[in-house]
Structures are given as C-alpha cells and as structure tokens.
Amino acid sequence: MPLESVERSTGTYLKGVVAGDDEVYLGRIARQVGDHWVGFDDSFAMPVMRAFCRAPEKLRPEPYFHLGYMQFAQVNVYGVAVPPSVFVPHWKEREAYVWDEHTQQYLDFMGPAEARARDVSAPFYAFNGQQRKERLREEAYYYHGRPNGSLLQINPFVPETGTGLSRCASIVCEVDLELLSGADVAELVKGWEPLVVIDRKTGEEPYRTALTHLRANPLPDAEPEDTDPVIDEIVGDSDIVARVIGEYVLLEMPDPEHLGSTLCVSATTTKITVHALSAYDVKSARDRAVAEMWDRLYDHLASVNSLPAGRVDKTGDLPCLRPRPGDFAVELRYTTVLAGLARRTVTRSTGGGRREALSAFTWSALAQFDEVSGDFGLTAIRLPAEVGFSMDPVSKMWLDVKTMSRYDGLSIDLSHFTRAAIARDGFASRGGLREVRPLDTVMSTGSGT
C-alpha cells in the first residue's frame, strides 16, 4: 500500500505509515520527492523536518537487515563552505564527523562517545532518539513513534510485544540555526528566583502545563487582592513565539515594542520550573552572539580569500561583513539519505555490515539578517530535491569513529536531537517560513568588498 497524503487545516498528514487508517502528521509545508514524502512543521521558531519512505519498488530485499535515514549537513556562508564551529562555537564537536575539508560536510549524528557507549552499528538518524543511559535493541526502532524516526524492517522477524510496526523508514529532526546554547540560557537564569515551580503532568509537555497554570493563577507571592493570572487570558498561543534551546523552552510574550518578557521553562522528571527573563537580557545575549558570529565569519572568509563582493563594510574601526536586505547569508544544507544495512560478511573495511545509499534528497535552511532590528534567524526553507550520494567516505569515517583513539570522549549534546520530539502547538511562528524553489541559488561569491 503506497503512502497517501491527506490535507487538513493544520497541514498535510500521511496514511500508510502504520497499519490501519491512522494519520501521521507530515507538516505545514509538504512535498513528495521521488520515493520520499518530506514535510516541515514551523509551529516553533526552529522548525522540524519529517520524512517518510516506503521500500523502493525495485529494491531486492534479500541483502538487507533494514532501511533507515542517515543525514549529513554543511554550513555555507555566501556559498562558501565553512567549518561548523566558525558559525557556532558550540558546534565544534561536530567537526569530528567532517570527512572532506573542502566541502565541510559532516554526519548529523550523536557524538562518538555516545555512539560507542550504545554500541551503535550504523549512524541511522533514528538512533539519536536513545535517551541517556538507554540502550535498545535495533528491533525496537521498527516501530513508529520513536523520537527521531523509525527503521523499516526488510527481512521478516518475530515482532516484540506491542503494535505500531512502521511500514516506512522515517526521520524527525529539528532544523537548528540557533546561535545561543543551553549553557547561554543557563547563564541568563543563574542566580534568579523562579517565577513558579509546579508539578509535572504525565503525558503533557512541560511548557503546556506551565502555560495552563500561568493563565489560571496569580504569582505565589501576590497580594490577596491581586487575583489576576500571570498571563492575561487574551494572550493566545498565536501571540507567543516559542523556541527550544538545549533543555529549555523559551516562550516570548507579545509586546507592541517587542520588549515583552520571555518565560523560560525547564523540567526534571517531577517538577517544572519557570523563570521570567527580561527582554533586554535576551536581546543583549542574542545581539552579542550575532556580532560575534559576523566577526568569525569575516575572519574565516578573509583567510580563504572568499569575501563576498559588496558585502564588506570598512567604515568602522575594523572591516566586517554587512549583508544586504534579502540576502540568505547563511545556508545550512542538509542531505538526507535512505540507506540500507546490507547482510554481508562483517570485515574491518565494513565496520559492522555495509551501508548502501538507495536514494537521497537535499534541502536547506536559509537565514537572514535584519539590519533594523539586529535579528538573525531562519526565514526560509529551500524545498527538497533528489540528489545522488556515495556512502564510501561515510563508511570509512564511521569505521575510524568506532576504532580510533582520537575520537575518545568526543560528545555531542543529545538535546540537539531529542528536542525534535517535543509536541508543538500552533504558536506565532507558524506559517512564517517562506518556501524557496530547489533550483534557486545562493548568491555567488567572489573576493572583494
């Protein structure tokens, strides 16, 4: 049974991901690209990409254990590939997965330390959904509903208990162009008393529990006559901008001058803590991060003689990059690959079974700078298009990661992956992403000013 798309007011859904008539949300923006259904959910400021694929019709199933998605990324600044840490310093660890210094393309996956601790056989994106201290058998990923996607079982096996066996390979990933890190947010709340601390509810996202509580209750230390709730009832979800940074959910309250406070929600297994951050503190942190980013990018592009023509400002004490209105100055280009883990003899050259690319598509997150507000962020998605891909350099790199001492202890924050599973309601950012045609090109580069 092929996948069937269903259009609803909230976006596109798919039938056929699991047995029966259940519909699975794809996204507000959705496209079919070859064998793949690809969707983007922009309910939060940083959207989520989802893709689903049935086994290709011409696939010979005998050689494979299962199929799944792998994903690779590349940061381009005015068309020039740059190391991940030049864009964001806390992406330094991702450079362990760069296999070509020219393209700076890297594997989008948990850190080598996490992969070794979990004895991961192959870097399928679905495995990023393993929580800390969690080690699941690969068969557990044959079921729909895993945080970062599922594997498609090819050769028959006896299912474990439960229902929901996936009929597709799938991937769920957050599109990450956030300059601030979880550590930056922790510094903002450090030393401040929380607004409220409330009990966590089973089966409900902590940010949703916090919003419900603050819409119904005054502050704990409010005067007896002050019975107004913390959040006015006229403030709906569509007035709030939501974003996830590390382990925190930030809810930016509306204000005519864009200076409303930001609620910072964090949670343990039993408690939810809400801090109120001033708009000044949040904007100052963002402005500082943006300024430092432009400095790093200028220095790197100058060092490789690739400064973009007409985008350098020399009027200040030091030259700097000066994007023009409308420039997609930064592109995070993804290549998402449907791969099979082949049933072949395990040798040193395969490192645990050969991984074969069956089909792939590329897509991009595009960021712009607003000179008036000083804001920098994701504004558009370059729609997916089919592309060829060779798994050979990835296989060698993965073998090195599994066996060589230089990768010992290298870790990547798992929240980069697991936060994609947060249930996302319709906040103010929904509908804000523009769509750019696959064949549109990023502005060409050249040395100059």
Short mmCIF file of N, CA, C and O in Angstrom, two decimals, residues 59-68 70 120-124 127 138 154-155 337-358 389-399:
data_model
loop_
_atom_site.label_atom_id
_atom_site.label_comp_id
_atom_site.label_asym_id
_atom_site.label_seq_id
_atom_site.Cartn_x
_atom_site.Cartn_y
_atom_site.Cartn_z
N LEU A 59 13.55 -2.46 -5.12
CA LEU A 59 14.52 -2.93 -4.13
C LEU A 59 14.47 -4.46 -4.01
O LEU A 59 13.40 -5.05 -3.90
N ARG A 60 15.64 -5.07 -4.05
CA ARG A 60 15.73 -6.50 -3.74
C ARG A 60 15.94 -6.63 -2.23
O ARG A 60 16.97 -6.21 -1.71
N PRO A 61 14.98 -7.19 -1.50
CA PRO A 61 15.06 -7.17 -0.04
C PRO A 61 16.09 -8.12 0.56
O PRO A 61 16.53 -7.91 1.69
N GLU A 62 16.48 -9.15 -0.17
CA GLU A 62 17.31 -10.19 0.43
C GLU A 62 18.60 -9.67 1.08
O GLU A 62 19.00 -10.17 2.13
N PRO A 63 19.28 -8.66 0.50
CA PRO A 63 20.58 -8.29 1.09
C PRO A 63 20.49 -7.49 2.39
O PRO A 63 21.52 -7.25 3.02
N TYR A 64 19.30 -7.05 2.83
CA TYR A 64 19.24 -6.03 3.87
C TYR A 64 18.63 -6.53 5.18
O TYR A 64 17.69 -7.32 5.19
N PHE A 65 19.18 -6.01 6.27
CA PHE A 65 18.55 -6.14 7.58
C PHE A 65 17.35 -5.18 7.65
O PHE A 65 16.24 -5.56 7.95
N HIS A 66 17.64 -3.92 7.39
CA HIS A 66 16.61 -2.88 7.47
C HIS A 66 17.06 -1.65 6.69
O HIS A 66 18.23 -1.52 6.32
N LEU A 67 16.10 -0.74 6.47
CA LEU A 67 16.38 0.55 5.84
C LEU A 67 16.15 1.65 6.86
O LEU A 67 15.32 1.53 7.77
N GLY A 68 16.85 2.75 6.71
CA GLY A 68 16.65 3.90 7.58
C GLY A 68 17.30 5.12 6.97
O GLY A 68 18.02 5.04 5.97
N MET A 70 19.86 8.31 7.06
CA MET A 70 21.05 8.96 7.60
C MET A 70 21.04 10.40 7.10
O MET A 70 20.46 10.69 6.05
N VAL A 120 26.36 1.47 18.76
CA VAL A 120 25.56 1.72 17.57
C VAL A 120 26.22 1.08 16.36
O VAL A 120 27.41 1.30 16.09
N SER A 121 25.46 0.29 15.62
CA SER A 121 26.03 -0.44 14.48
C SER A 121 26.23 0.44 13.26
O SER A 121 27.18 0.24 12.48
N ALA A 122 25.33 1.40 13.05
CA ALA A 122 25.38 2.27 11.87
C ALA A 122 24.70 3.58 12.25
O ALA A 122 23.78 3.59 13.06
N PRO A 123 25.13 4.70 11.64
CA PRO A 123 24.61 6.01 12.07
C PRO A 123 23.25 6.37 11.50
O PRO A 123 23.06 7.43 10.90
N PHE A 124 22.26 5.49 11.69
CA PHE A 124 20.90 5.84 11.30
C PHE A 124 20.39 6.93 12.23
O PHE A 124 20.55 6.85 13.46
N PHE A 127 18.53 6.44 15.65
CA PHE A 127 19.22 6.06 16.88
C PHE A 127 19.53 7.26 17.77
O PHE A 127 19.84 7.10 18.94
N GLU A 138 17.93 -2.98 18.20
CA GLU A 138 17.57 -2.32 16.94
C GLU A 138 16.13 -2.61 16.54
O GLU A 138 15.46 -1.78 15.92
N ILE A 154 13.11 -5.12 6.84
CA ILE A 154 13.06 -5.67 5.48
C ILE A 154 12.86 -7.18 5.54
O ILE A 154 11.87 -7.71 5.07
N ASN A 155 13.82 -7.90 6.11
CA ASN A 155 13.67 -9.34 6.23
C ASN A 155 12.76 -9.67 7.40
O ASN A 155 12.79 -8.99 8.43
N VAL A 337 19.54 10.81 3.42
CA VAL A 337 19.81 9.62 2.61
C VAL A 337 19.05 8.42 3.14
O VAL A 337 19.14 8.09 4.34
N LEU A 338 18.29 7.76 2.28
CA LEU A 338 17.71 6.46 2.63
C LEU A 338 18.79 5.42 2.39
O LEU A 338 19.29 5.25 1.27
N ALA A 339 19.18 4.72 3.45
CA ALA A 339 20.29 3.76 3.36
C ALA A 339 19.83 2.40 3.86
O ALA A 339 18.92 2.28 4.68
N GLY A 340 20.51 1.37 3.36
CA GLY A 340 20.25 0.01 3.81
C GLY A 340 21.47 -0.56 4.48
O GLY A 340 22.60 -0.32 4.04
N LEU A 341 21.25 -1.28 5.58
CA LEU A 341 22.35 -2.02 6.21
C LEU A 341 22.34 -3.41 5.60
O LEU A 341 21.41 -4.20 5.81
N ALA A 342 23.39 -3.70 4.80
CA ALA A 342 23.41 -4.91 3.98
C ALA A 342 23.82 -6.13 4.79
O ALA A 342 24.65 -6.05 5.69
N ARG A 343 23.24 -7.28 4.43
CA ARG A 343 23.61 -8.55 5.06
C ARG A 343 24.84 -9.11 4.35
O ARG A 343 24.73 -9.96 3.48
N ARG A 344 25.99 -8.60 4.73
CA ARG A 344 27.23 -9.09 4.14
C ARG A 344 28.22 -9.42 5.24
O ARG A 344 28.06 -8.99 6.39
N THR A 345 29.24 -10.13 4.90
CA THR A 345 30.23 -10.52 5.89
C THR A 345 30.84 -9.29 6.53
O THR A 345 31.24 -8.35 5.84
N VAL A 346 30.92 -9.29 7.84
CA VAL A 346 31.49 -8.16 8.56
C VAL A 346 33.00 -8.23 8.50
O VAL A 346 33.60 -9.23 8.89
N THR A 347 33.62 -7.21 7.97
CA THR A 347 35.08 -7.14 7.89
C THR A 347 35.53 -5.80 8.44
O THR A 347 34.73 -4.93 8.74
N ARG A 348 36.85 -5.63 8.55
CA ARG A 348 37.36 -4.35 9.03
C ARG A 348 36.95 -3.22 8.09
O ARG A 348 36.70 -2.09 8.52
N SER A 349 36.84 -3.51 6.79
CA SER A 349 36.51 -2.46 5.83
C SER A 349 35.04 -2.04 5.91
O SER A 349 34.69 -0.97 5.47
N THR A 350 34.18 -2.90 6.47
CA THR A 350 32.77 -2.53 6.57
C THR A 350 32.41 -2.03 7.95
O THR A 350 31.47 -1.27 8.11
N GLY A 351 33.14 -2.45 8.98
CA GLY A 351 32.90 -1.96 10.33
C GLY A 351 31.53 -2.33 10.87
O GLY A 351 30.95 -1.61 11.65
N GLY A 352 30.97 -3.47 10.47
CA GLY A 352 29.69 -3.89 11.05
C GLY A 352 28.58 -4.05 10.03
O GLY A 352 27.43 -3.84 10.33
N GLY A 353 28.92 -4.42 8.79
CA GLY A 353 27.90 -4.55 7.76
C GLY A 353 27.94 -3.34 6.84
O GLY A 353 28.06 -2.22 7.29
N ARG A 354 27.84 -3.57 5.55
CA ARG A 354 27.98 -2.48 4.59
C ARG A 354 26.72 -1.62 4.53
O ARG A 354 25.61 -2.13 4.47
N ARG A 355 26.91 -0.30 4.53
CA ARG A 355 25.80 0.64 4.41
C ARG A 355 25.73 1.13 2.96
O ARG A 355 26.72 1.61 2.41
N GLU A 356 24.56 1.02 2.35
CA GLU A 356 24.39 1.38 0.96
C GLU A 356 23.33 2.47 0.82
O GLU A 356 22.24 2.37 1.38
N ALA A 357 23.66 3.52 0.06
CA ALA A 357 22.71 4.60 -0.20
C ALA A 357 21.75 4.16 -1.31
O ALA A 357 22.20 3.74 -2.39
N LEU A 358 20.46 4.23 -1.03
CA LEU A 358 19.46 3.81 -2.01
C LEU A 358 18.87 5.00 -2.74
O LEU A 358 18.59 4.92 -3.94
N PHE A 389 24.26 10.35 -4.04
CA PHE A 389 25.10 10.35 -2.85
C PHE A 389 25.89 9.05 -2.78
O PHE A 389 25.34 7.97 -3.01
N SER A 390 27.18 9.16 -2.46
CA SER A 390 28.04 7.99 -2.28
C SER A 390 28.30 7.77 -0.80
O SER A 390 28.66 8.71 -0.08
N MET A 391 28.13 6.54 -0.35
CA MET A 391 28.33 6.22 1.06
C MET A 391 29.78 5.84 1.37
O MET A 391 30.14 5.68 2.55
N ASP A 392 30.65 5.76 0.37
CA ASP A 392 32.01 5.26 0.60
C ASP A 392 32.79 6.09 1.63
O ASP A 392 33.37 5.53 2.56
N PRO A 393 32.85 7.44 1.50
CA PRO A 393 33.61 8.19 2.50
C PRO A 393 32.98 8.13 3.89
O PRO A 393 33.68 8.20 4.90
N VAL A 394 31.67 7.98 3.95
CA VAL A 394 30.99 7.87 5.24
C VAL A 394 31.38 6.57 5.93
O VAL A 394 31.64 6.55 7.14
N SER A 395 31.43 5.47 5.17
CA SER A 395 31.78 4.18 5.75
C SER A 395 33.18 4.21 6.35
O SER A 395 33.41 3.70 7.45
N LYS A 396 34.12 4.84 5.66
CA LYS A 396 35.48 4.92 6.19
C LYS A 396 35.52 5.78 7.44
O LYS A 396 36.16 5.44 8.44
N MET A 397 34.84 6.92 7.38
CA MET A 397 34.81 7.81 8.54
C MET A 397 34.18 7.12 9.74
O MET A 397 34.66 7.23 10.87
N TRP A 398 33.08 6.37 9.51
CA TRP A 398 32.40 5.69 10.61
C TRP A 398 33.29 4.62 11.23
O TRP A 398 33.30 4.44 12.46
N LEU A 399 34.04 3.92 10.41
CA LEU A 399 34.98 2.93 10.94
C LEU A 399 36.01 3.61 11.83
O LEU A 399 36.34 3.12 12.92
#
